[in-house]
XYZ file of C-alpha atoms in Angstrom:
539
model
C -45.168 -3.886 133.683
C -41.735 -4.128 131.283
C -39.936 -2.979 134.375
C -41.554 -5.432 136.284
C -40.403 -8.329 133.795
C -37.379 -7.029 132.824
C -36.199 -7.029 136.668
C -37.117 -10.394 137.274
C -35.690 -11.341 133.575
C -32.176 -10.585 134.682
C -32.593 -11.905 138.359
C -33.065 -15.311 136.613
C -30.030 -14.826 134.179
C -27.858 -13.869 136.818
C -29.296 -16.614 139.092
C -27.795 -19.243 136.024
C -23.992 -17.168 135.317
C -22.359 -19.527 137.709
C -23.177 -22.243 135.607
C -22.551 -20.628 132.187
C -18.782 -21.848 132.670
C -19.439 -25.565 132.885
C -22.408 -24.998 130.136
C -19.258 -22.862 127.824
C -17.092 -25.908 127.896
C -20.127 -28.284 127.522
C -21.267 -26.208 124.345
C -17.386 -26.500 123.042
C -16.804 -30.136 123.609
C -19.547 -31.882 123.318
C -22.593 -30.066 121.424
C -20.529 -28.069 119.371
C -23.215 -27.168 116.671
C -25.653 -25.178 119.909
C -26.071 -21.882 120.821
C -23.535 -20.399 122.799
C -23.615 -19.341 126.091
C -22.967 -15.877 125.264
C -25.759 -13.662 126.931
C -25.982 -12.091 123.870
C -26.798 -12.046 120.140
C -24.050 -12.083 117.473
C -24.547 -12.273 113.500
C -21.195 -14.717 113.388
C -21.216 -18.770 112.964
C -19.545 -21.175 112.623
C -19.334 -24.747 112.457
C -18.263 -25.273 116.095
C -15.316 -27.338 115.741
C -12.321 -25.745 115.898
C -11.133 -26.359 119.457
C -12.406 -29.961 119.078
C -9.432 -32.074 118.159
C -11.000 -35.596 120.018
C -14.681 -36.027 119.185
C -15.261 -38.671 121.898
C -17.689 -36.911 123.780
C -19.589 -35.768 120.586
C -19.805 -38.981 119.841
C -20.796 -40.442 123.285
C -23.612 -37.773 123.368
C -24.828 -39.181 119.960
C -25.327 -42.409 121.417
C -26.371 -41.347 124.715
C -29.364 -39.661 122.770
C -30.339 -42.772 120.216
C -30.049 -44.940 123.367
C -32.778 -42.871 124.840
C -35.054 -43.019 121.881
C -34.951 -45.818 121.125
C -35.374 -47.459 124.874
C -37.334 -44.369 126.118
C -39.928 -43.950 122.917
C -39.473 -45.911 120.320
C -41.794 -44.791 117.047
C -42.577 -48.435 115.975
C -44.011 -50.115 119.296
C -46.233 -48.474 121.178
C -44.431 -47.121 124.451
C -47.352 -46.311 126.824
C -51.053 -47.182 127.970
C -53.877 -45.360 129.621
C -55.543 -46.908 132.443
C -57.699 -45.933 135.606
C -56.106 -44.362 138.656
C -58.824 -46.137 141.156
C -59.892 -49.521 139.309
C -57.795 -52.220 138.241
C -57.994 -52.532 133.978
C -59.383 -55.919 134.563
C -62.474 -54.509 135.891
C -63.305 -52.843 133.165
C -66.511 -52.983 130.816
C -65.509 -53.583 127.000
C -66.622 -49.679 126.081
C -63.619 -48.845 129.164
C -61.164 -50.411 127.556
C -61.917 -49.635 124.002
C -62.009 -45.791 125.093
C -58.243 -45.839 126.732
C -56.959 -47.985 123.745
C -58.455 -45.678 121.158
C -57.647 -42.410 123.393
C -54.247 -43.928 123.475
C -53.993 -44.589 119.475
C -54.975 -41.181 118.858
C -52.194 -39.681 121.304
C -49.504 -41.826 119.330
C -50.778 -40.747 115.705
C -50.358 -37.140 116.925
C -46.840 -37.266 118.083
C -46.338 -40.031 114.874
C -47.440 -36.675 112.605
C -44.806 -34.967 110.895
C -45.398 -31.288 111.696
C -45.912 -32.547 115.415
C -41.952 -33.099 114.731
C -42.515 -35.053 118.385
C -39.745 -37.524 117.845
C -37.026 -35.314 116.170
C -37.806 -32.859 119.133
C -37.278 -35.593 121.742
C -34.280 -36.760 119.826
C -32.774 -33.125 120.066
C -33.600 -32.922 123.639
C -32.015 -36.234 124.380
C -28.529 -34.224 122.573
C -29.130 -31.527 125.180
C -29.838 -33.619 128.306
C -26.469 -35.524 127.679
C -24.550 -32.243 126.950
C -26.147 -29.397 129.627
C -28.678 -31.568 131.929
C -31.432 -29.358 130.999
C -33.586 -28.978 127.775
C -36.173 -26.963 126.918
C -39.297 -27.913 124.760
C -42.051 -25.612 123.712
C -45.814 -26.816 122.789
C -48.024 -25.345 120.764
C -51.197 -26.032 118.648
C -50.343 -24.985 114.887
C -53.427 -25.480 112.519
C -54.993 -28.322 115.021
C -51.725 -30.514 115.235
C -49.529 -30.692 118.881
C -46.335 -29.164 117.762
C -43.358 -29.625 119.788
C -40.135 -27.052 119.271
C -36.833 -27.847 121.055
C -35.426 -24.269 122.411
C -31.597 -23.691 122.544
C -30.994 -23.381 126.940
C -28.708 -20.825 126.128
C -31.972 -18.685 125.506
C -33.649 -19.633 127.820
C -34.095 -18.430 131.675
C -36.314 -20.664 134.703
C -37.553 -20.966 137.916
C -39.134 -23.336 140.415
C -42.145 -23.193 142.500
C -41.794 -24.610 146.856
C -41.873 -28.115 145.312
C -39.401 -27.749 142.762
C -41.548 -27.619 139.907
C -40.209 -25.160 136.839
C -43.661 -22.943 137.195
C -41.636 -19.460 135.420
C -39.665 -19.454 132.094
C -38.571 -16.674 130.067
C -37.246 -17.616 126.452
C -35.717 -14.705 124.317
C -34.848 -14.848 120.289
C -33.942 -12.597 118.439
C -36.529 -11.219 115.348
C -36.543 -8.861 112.776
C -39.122 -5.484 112.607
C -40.476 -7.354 109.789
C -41.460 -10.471 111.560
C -42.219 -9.053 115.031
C -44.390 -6.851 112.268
C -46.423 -9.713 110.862
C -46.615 -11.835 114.591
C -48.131 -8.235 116.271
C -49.723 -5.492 113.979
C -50.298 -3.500 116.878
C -46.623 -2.862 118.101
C -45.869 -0.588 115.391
C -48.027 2.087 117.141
C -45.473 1.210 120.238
C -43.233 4.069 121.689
C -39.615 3.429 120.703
C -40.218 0.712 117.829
C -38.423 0.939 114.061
C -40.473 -0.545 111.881
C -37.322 0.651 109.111
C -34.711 -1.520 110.535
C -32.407 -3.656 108.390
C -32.550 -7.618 108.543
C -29.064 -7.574 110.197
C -30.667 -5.469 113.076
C -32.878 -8.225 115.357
C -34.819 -7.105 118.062
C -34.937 -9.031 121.150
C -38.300 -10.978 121.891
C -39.147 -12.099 125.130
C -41.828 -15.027 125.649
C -42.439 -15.158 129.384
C -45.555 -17.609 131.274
C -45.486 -17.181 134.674
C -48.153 -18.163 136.991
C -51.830 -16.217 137.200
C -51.682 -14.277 140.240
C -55.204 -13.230 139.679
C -58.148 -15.057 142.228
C -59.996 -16.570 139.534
C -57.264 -18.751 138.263
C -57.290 -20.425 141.293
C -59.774 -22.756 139.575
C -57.755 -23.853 136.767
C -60.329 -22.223 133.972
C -59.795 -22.077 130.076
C -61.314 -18.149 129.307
C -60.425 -15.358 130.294
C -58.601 -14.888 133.713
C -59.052 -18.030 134.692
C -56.505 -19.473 133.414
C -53.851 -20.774 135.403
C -50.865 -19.505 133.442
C -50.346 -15.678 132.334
C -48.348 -15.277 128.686
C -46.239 -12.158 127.988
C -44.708 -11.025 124.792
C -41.947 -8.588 125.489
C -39.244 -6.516 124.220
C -36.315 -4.703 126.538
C -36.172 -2.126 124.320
C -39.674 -1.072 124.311
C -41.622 0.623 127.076
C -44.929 -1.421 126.728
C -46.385 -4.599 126.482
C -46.192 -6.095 123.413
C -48.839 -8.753 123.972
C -50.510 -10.505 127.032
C -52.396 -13.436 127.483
C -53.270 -16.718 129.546
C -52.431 -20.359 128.556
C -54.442 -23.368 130.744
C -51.674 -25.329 130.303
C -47.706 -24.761 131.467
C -46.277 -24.165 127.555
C -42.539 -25.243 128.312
C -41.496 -28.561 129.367
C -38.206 -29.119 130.619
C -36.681 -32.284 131.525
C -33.373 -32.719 134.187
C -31.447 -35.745 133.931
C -30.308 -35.418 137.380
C -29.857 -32.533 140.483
C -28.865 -32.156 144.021
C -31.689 -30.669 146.419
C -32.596 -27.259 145.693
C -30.924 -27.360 142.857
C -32.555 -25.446 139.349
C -30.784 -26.562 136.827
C -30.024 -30.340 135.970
C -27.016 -31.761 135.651
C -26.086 -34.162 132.494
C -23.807 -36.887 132.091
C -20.922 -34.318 130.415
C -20.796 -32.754 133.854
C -19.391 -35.661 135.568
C -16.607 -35.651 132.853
C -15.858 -32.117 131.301
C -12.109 -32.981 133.118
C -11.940 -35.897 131.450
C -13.297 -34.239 128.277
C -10.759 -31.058 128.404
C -7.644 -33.597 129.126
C -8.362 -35.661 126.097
C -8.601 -32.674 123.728
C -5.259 -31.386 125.030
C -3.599 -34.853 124.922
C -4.787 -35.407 121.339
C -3.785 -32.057 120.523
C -0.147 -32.436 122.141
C 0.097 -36.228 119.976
C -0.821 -34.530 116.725
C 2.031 -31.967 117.776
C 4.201 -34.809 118.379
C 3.434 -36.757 115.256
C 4.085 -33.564 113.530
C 7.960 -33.288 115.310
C 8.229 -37.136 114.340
C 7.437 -36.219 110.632
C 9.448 -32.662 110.195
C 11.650 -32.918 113.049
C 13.729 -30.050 113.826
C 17.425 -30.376 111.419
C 20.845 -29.159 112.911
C 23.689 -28.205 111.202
C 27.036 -26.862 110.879
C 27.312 -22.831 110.723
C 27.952 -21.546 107.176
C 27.806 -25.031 106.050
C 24.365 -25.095 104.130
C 23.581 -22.354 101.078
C 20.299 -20.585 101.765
C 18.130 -20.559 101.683
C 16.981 -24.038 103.094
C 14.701 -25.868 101.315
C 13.141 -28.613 103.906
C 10.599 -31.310 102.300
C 9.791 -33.440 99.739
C 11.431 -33.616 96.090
C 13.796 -30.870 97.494
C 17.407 -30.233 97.010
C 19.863 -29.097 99.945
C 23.725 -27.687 98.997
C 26.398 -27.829 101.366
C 30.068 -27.207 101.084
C 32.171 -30.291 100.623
C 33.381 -31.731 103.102
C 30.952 -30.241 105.906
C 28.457 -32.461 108.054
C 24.948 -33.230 106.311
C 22.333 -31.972 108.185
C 20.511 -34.153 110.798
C 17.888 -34.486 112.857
C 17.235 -33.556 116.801
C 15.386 -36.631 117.902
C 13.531 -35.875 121.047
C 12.893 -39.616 122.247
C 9.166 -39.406 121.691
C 7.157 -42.230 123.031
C 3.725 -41.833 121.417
C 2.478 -45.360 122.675
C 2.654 -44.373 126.064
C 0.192 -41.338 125.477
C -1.963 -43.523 123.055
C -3.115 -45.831 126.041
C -4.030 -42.769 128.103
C -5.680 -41.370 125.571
C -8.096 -44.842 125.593
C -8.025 -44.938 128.727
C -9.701 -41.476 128.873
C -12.518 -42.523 126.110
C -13.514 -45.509 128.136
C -14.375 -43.297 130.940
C -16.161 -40.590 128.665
C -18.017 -43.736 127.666
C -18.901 -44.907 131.056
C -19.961 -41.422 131.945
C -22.463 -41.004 128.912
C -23.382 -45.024 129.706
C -22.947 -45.964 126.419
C -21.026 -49.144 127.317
C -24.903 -49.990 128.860
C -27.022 -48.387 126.303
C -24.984 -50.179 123.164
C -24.460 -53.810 124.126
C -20.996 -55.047 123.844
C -20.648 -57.972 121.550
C -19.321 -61.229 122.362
C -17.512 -63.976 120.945
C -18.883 -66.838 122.469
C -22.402 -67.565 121.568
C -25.633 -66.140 123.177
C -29.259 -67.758 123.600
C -31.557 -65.353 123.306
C -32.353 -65.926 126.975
C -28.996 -64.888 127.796
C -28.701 -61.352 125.485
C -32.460 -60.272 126.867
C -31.044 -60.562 130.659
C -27.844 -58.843 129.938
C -29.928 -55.930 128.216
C -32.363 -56.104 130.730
C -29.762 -55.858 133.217
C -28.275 -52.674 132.018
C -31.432 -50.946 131.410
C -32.203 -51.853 135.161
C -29.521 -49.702 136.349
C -30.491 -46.767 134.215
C -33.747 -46.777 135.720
C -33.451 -44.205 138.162
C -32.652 -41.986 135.898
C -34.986 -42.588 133.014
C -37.882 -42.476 135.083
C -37.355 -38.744 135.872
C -37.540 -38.317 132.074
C -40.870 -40.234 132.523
C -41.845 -37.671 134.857
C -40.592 -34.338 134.058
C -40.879 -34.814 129.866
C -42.746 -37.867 128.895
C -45.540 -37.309 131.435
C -46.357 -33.370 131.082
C -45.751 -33.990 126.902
C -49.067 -36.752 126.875
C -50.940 -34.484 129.501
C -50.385 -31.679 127.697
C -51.148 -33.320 124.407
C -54.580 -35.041 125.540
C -55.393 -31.790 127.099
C -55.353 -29.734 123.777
C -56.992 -33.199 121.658
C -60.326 -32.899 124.185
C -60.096 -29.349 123.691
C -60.556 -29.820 120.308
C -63.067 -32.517 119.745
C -60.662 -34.771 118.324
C -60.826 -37.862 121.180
C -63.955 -40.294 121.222
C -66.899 -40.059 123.187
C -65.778 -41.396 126.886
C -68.095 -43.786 128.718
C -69.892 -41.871 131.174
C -68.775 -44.725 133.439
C -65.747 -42.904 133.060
C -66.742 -39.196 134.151
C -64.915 -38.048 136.965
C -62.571 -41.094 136.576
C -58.775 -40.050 136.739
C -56.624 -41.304 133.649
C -53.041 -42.681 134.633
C -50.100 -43.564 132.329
C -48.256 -46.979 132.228
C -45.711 -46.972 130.202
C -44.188 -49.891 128.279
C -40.759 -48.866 126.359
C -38.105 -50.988 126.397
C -36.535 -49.324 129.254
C -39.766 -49.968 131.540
C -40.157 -53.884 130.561
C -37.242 -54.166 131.398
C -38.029 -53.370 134.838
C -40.055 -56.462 134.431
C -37.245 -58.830 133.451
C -37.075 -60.378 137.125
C -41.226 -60.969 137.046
C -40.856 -62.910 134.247
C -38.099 -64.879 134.887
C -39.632 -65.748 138.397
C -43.252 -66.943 137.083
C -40.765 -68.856 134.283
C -38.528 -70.561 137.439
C -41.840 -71.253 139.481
C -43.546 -73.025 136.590
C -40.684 -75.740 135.968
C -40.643 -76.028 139.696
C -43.500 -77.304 140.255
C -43.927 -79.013 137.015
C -42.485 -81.807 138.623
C -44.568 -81.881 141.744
C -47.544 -81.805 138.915
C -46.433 -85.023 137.653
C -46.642 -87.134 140.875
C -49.716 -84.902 142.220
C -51.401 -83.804 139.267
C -54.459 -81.829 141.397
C -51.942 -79.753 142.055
C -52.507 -77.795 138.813
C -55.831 -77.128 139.939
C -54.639 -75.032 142.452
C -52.986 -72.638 140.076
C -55.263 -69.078 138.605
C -54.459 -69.621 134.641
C -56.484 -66.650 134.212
C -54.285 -64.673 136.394
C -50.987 -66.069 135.156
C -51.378 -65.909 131.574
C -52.480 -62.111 131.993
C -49.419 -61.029 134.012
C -47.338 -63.121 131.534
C -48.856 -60.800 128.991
C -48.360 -57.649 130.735
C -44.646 -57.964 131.339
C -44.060 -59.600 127.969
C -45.955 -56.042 126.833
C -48.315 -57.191 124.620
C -51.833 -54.980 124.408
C -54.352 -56.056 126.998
C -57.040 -57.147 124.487
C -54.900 -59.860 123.624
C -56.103 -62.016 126.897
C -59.195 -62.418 127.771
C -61.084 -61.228 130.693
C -62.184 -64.056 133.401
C -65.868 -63.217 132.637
C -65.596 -63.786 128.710
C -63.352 -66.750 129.661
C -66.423 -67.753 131.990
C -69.024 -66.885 129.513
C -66.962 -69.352 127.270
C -66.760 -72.042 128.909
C -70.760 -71.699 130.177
C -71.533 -71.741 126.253
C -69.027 -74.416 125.722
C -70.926 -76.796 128.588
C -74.393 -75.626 126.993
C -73.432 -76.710 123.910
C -72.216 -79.842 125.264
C -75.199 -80.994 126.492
C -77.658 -80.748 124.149
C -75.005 -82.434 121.647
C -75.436 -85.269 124.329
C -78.826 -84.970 124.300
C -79.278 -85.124 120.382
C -77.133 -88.027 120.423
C -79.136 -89.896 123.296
C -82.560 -88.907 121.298
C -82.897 -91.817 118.509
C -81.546 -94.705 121.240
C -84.450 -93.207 123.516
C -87.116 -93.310 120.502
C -85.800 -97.116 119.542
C -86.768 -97.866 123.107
C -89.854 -95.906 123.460
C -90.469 -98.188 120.012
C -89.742 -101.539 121.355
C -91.671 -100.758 124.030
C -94.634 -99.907 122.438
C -94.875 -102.692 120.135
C -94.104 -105.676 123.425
C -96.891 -103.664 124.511
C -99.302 -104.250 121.842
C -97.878 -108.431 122.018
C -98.193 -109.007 125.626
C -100.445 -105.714 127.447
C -100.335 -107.550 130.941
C -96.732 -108.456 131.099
C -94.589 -105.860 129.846
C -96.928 -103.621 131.841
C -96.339 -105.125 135.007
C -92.220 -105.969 134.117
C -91.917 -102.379 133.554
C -94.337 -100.672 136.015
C -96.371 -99.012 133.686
């Protein structure tokens, strides 16, 4: 079985050495503080920064990632719904909607939890997406809280299914015998382990989940062999097993800002300028050199003129023999203004590539309505949308999924409708970045209303003609307010039903005492003249 998984362990880290190159310089220049792309395990750190003389693209990255959070899922507004796959949300009973809102409350207060560390894991993934175009995030369920762990992609090893889905990952760290000790009692019984070795001797530890190849998985069960995934702990140094199990649920997800067909690996926004990035270091590098040859430039001298030893610097005294030449400097004809505009010229396209010219809005002189700053924004978000969605897909989506999944699992969603059995839940999401997919909607139903408004003033009935019900909730749904705010037509209905009800017998109490005065002053003309108030009224 170990030779089994350690075969197909190095198949997939040789499949990704003809990338390590681009993900070296990546790691170097632009997410200095990662593991390094090392295939290997070394007790040495540092701080990352020593071949970094231009932090553009550290910076860039920085952005790139708040831009995403903060567009993508931001913590304070709620940045998805639940709705039905088959029936449109204003079909739906009151118990229908109540159940998605509260299913969706309770799958925002788990990722809002601390030791779900949801949002500083997405943050960190955002870093990695910008720098390598692939990050890997683990889930797990840690004392009945969805945690979420960002893993280092220099550890980590994946493949795709026919459709291009990651459906294999192997993720290696490196542990102590004490802590692989206290994770699995049994493996000190194993052939070839040291339960004496010193801290500074880690073993490596293998977490592979791989697809069940048994029948019964075929089903998608929760016990036993039916689960869909298999789960191997693993070490290449020991003969067996260390553990095996099965997981329902694909434990890894890992999000690709962008690839070509048949592609594994992603490619992030540093890829499209690691040239740019490696000139600007050496161009910064060459000013400071410069700057330093302006400062201390190189003196010249007559021969035996000077007594030694030279003393070159400040508050220091140089002797030379009368007469002689003083010393002087070789001026090289520097020109550092010349290198200073290519060195901008270089960090606007570093920012262009990481799109932080489109994530951070530039700001103006002239004044802005509001109007005016929510189109540009909207506008710029628009063109990232390609892109974001695929983090919809491939890490927002699975993350929710994943996170309902294990909530159900554990009793902690409400009761749902049994309207609702069988009923497949979709997710609409509403960040930033997707309303502002909506930005043209809304600024067509606001051009069509003054359109016609004055059409409604010479043809009134016109109005009439127009579904307020209809309008007002689509205005609502693209403004991305929650869907309880409107009404549905039926309660609107049911309103205005009451409201006529209500209506009339106010009309009818205030018609009852001019009735009774009549009945009255009938009754007594009656009693003065039988015959002809009888006949007059034909009674």
């Amino acid at each position: 079985m170990v030779k089994v998984l350690r075969q197909r362990y190095e198949e997939l880290k040789l499949l990704r050495s003809h990338l390590d190159g681009m993900f070296l310089d990546a790691q170097k220049y632009v997410r200095p503080n990662s593991n390094k792309f090392d295939h290997g395990h070394t007790p040495f750190q540092d701080d990352g920064s020593r071949e970094i003389y231009d932090d553009t693209a550290v910076w860039c990255n920085q952005m790139f990632a708040n831009g995403l959070s903060s567009n993508l899922i931001p913590k304070s507004d709620r940045w998805f719904y639940l709705k039905l796959a088959d029936k449109p949300s204003g079909q739906l009973s009151g118990d229908e909607l109540a159940y998605l809102q509260q299913v969706a409350d309770r799958i925002l207060h788990e990722f809002s939890l601390p030791k779900s560390q949801f949002y500083s894991t997405s943050h960190e993934c955002f870093l990695d997406i910008g720098a390598y175009g692939t990050s890997p995030v683990q889930i797990t369920a840690d004392d009945g809280v969805v945690n979420f762990r960002a893993r280092p992609l220099a550890d980590v090893f994946f493949d795709t299914d026919q459709y291009g889905n990651v459906d294999t990952v192997h993720y290696r760290c490196y542990k102590t015998a004490r802590q692989i000790l206290q994770a699995f009692p049994k493996v000190a019984d194993m052939d070839g382990f040291n339960k004496e070795l010193s801290v500074h001797n880690k073993i490596e530890l293998v977490y592979t989940i791989e697809p069940n190849n048994d029948p019964a998985a075929k089903k998608g069960g929760r016990v036993g062999k039916g689960r869909p995934y298999k789960v191997t702990h693993w070490s290449p140094s020991l003969k067996d097993v260390i553990d095996e199990s099965g997981s329902s649920y694909f434990t890894f997800l890992l999000p690709r800002w962008s690839k070509l067909a048949d592609e594994v690996y992603g490619r992030g926004p540093a890829f499209s300028c690691l040239s740019q990035i490696r000139a600007l270091n050496k161009m910064v590098k060459e000013a400071l050199i410069s700057a330093e040859y302006l400062n201390f430039p190189t003196l010249t001298a007559e021969e035996d003129s000077i007594m030694l030893p030279m003393k070159y610097g400040s508050r220091q005294i140089m002797f030379h023999e009368a007469g002689s030449e003083k010393p002087s400097p070789i001026l090289a004809g520097n020109q550092p203004q010349y290198v200073m505009e290519m060195i901008r010229m270089y960090r606007d396209s570093i920012n262009r590539s990481f799109f932080v010219d489109q994530i951070i809005r530039q700001e103006k002189k002239e004044r802005q309505s509001v109007t005016e700053i929510q189109d540009v924004r909207g506008q710029m978000l628009n063109q990232l949308a390609p892109l974001l969605n695929r983090m919809e897909t491939e890490y927002l989506g699975p993350a929710i999924e994943a996170t309902f999944e294990l909530l159900e699992r554990q009793g902690q969603l409400p009761e749902r409708p049994e309207s609702l059995n069988g009923s497949t839940l979709e997710i609409s999401y509403s960040s930033p970045a997707s309303q502002a997919q909506y930005a043209t909607r809304l600024s067509d139903i606001s051009s069509f209303m003054r359109d016609i408004a004055p059409l409604a003033q010479v043809k009134p009935e016109i109005m009439g003609a127009i579904n307020e019900q209809t309008l007002l909730a689509s205005y609502a749904k693209y403004r991305n307010l929650d869907p309880a705010v409107v009404k549905s037509a039926e309660e609107v209905q049911g309103q205005l039903d009451q409201a006529n009800e209500q209506k009339q017998q106010m009309m009818q109490v205030q018609a009852a005492p001019q009735i009774g005065g009549a009945m009255k002053d009938i009754a007594q003309a009656k009693q003065i003249d039988p015959e002809g108030v009888g006949q007059l009224l034909n009674i």
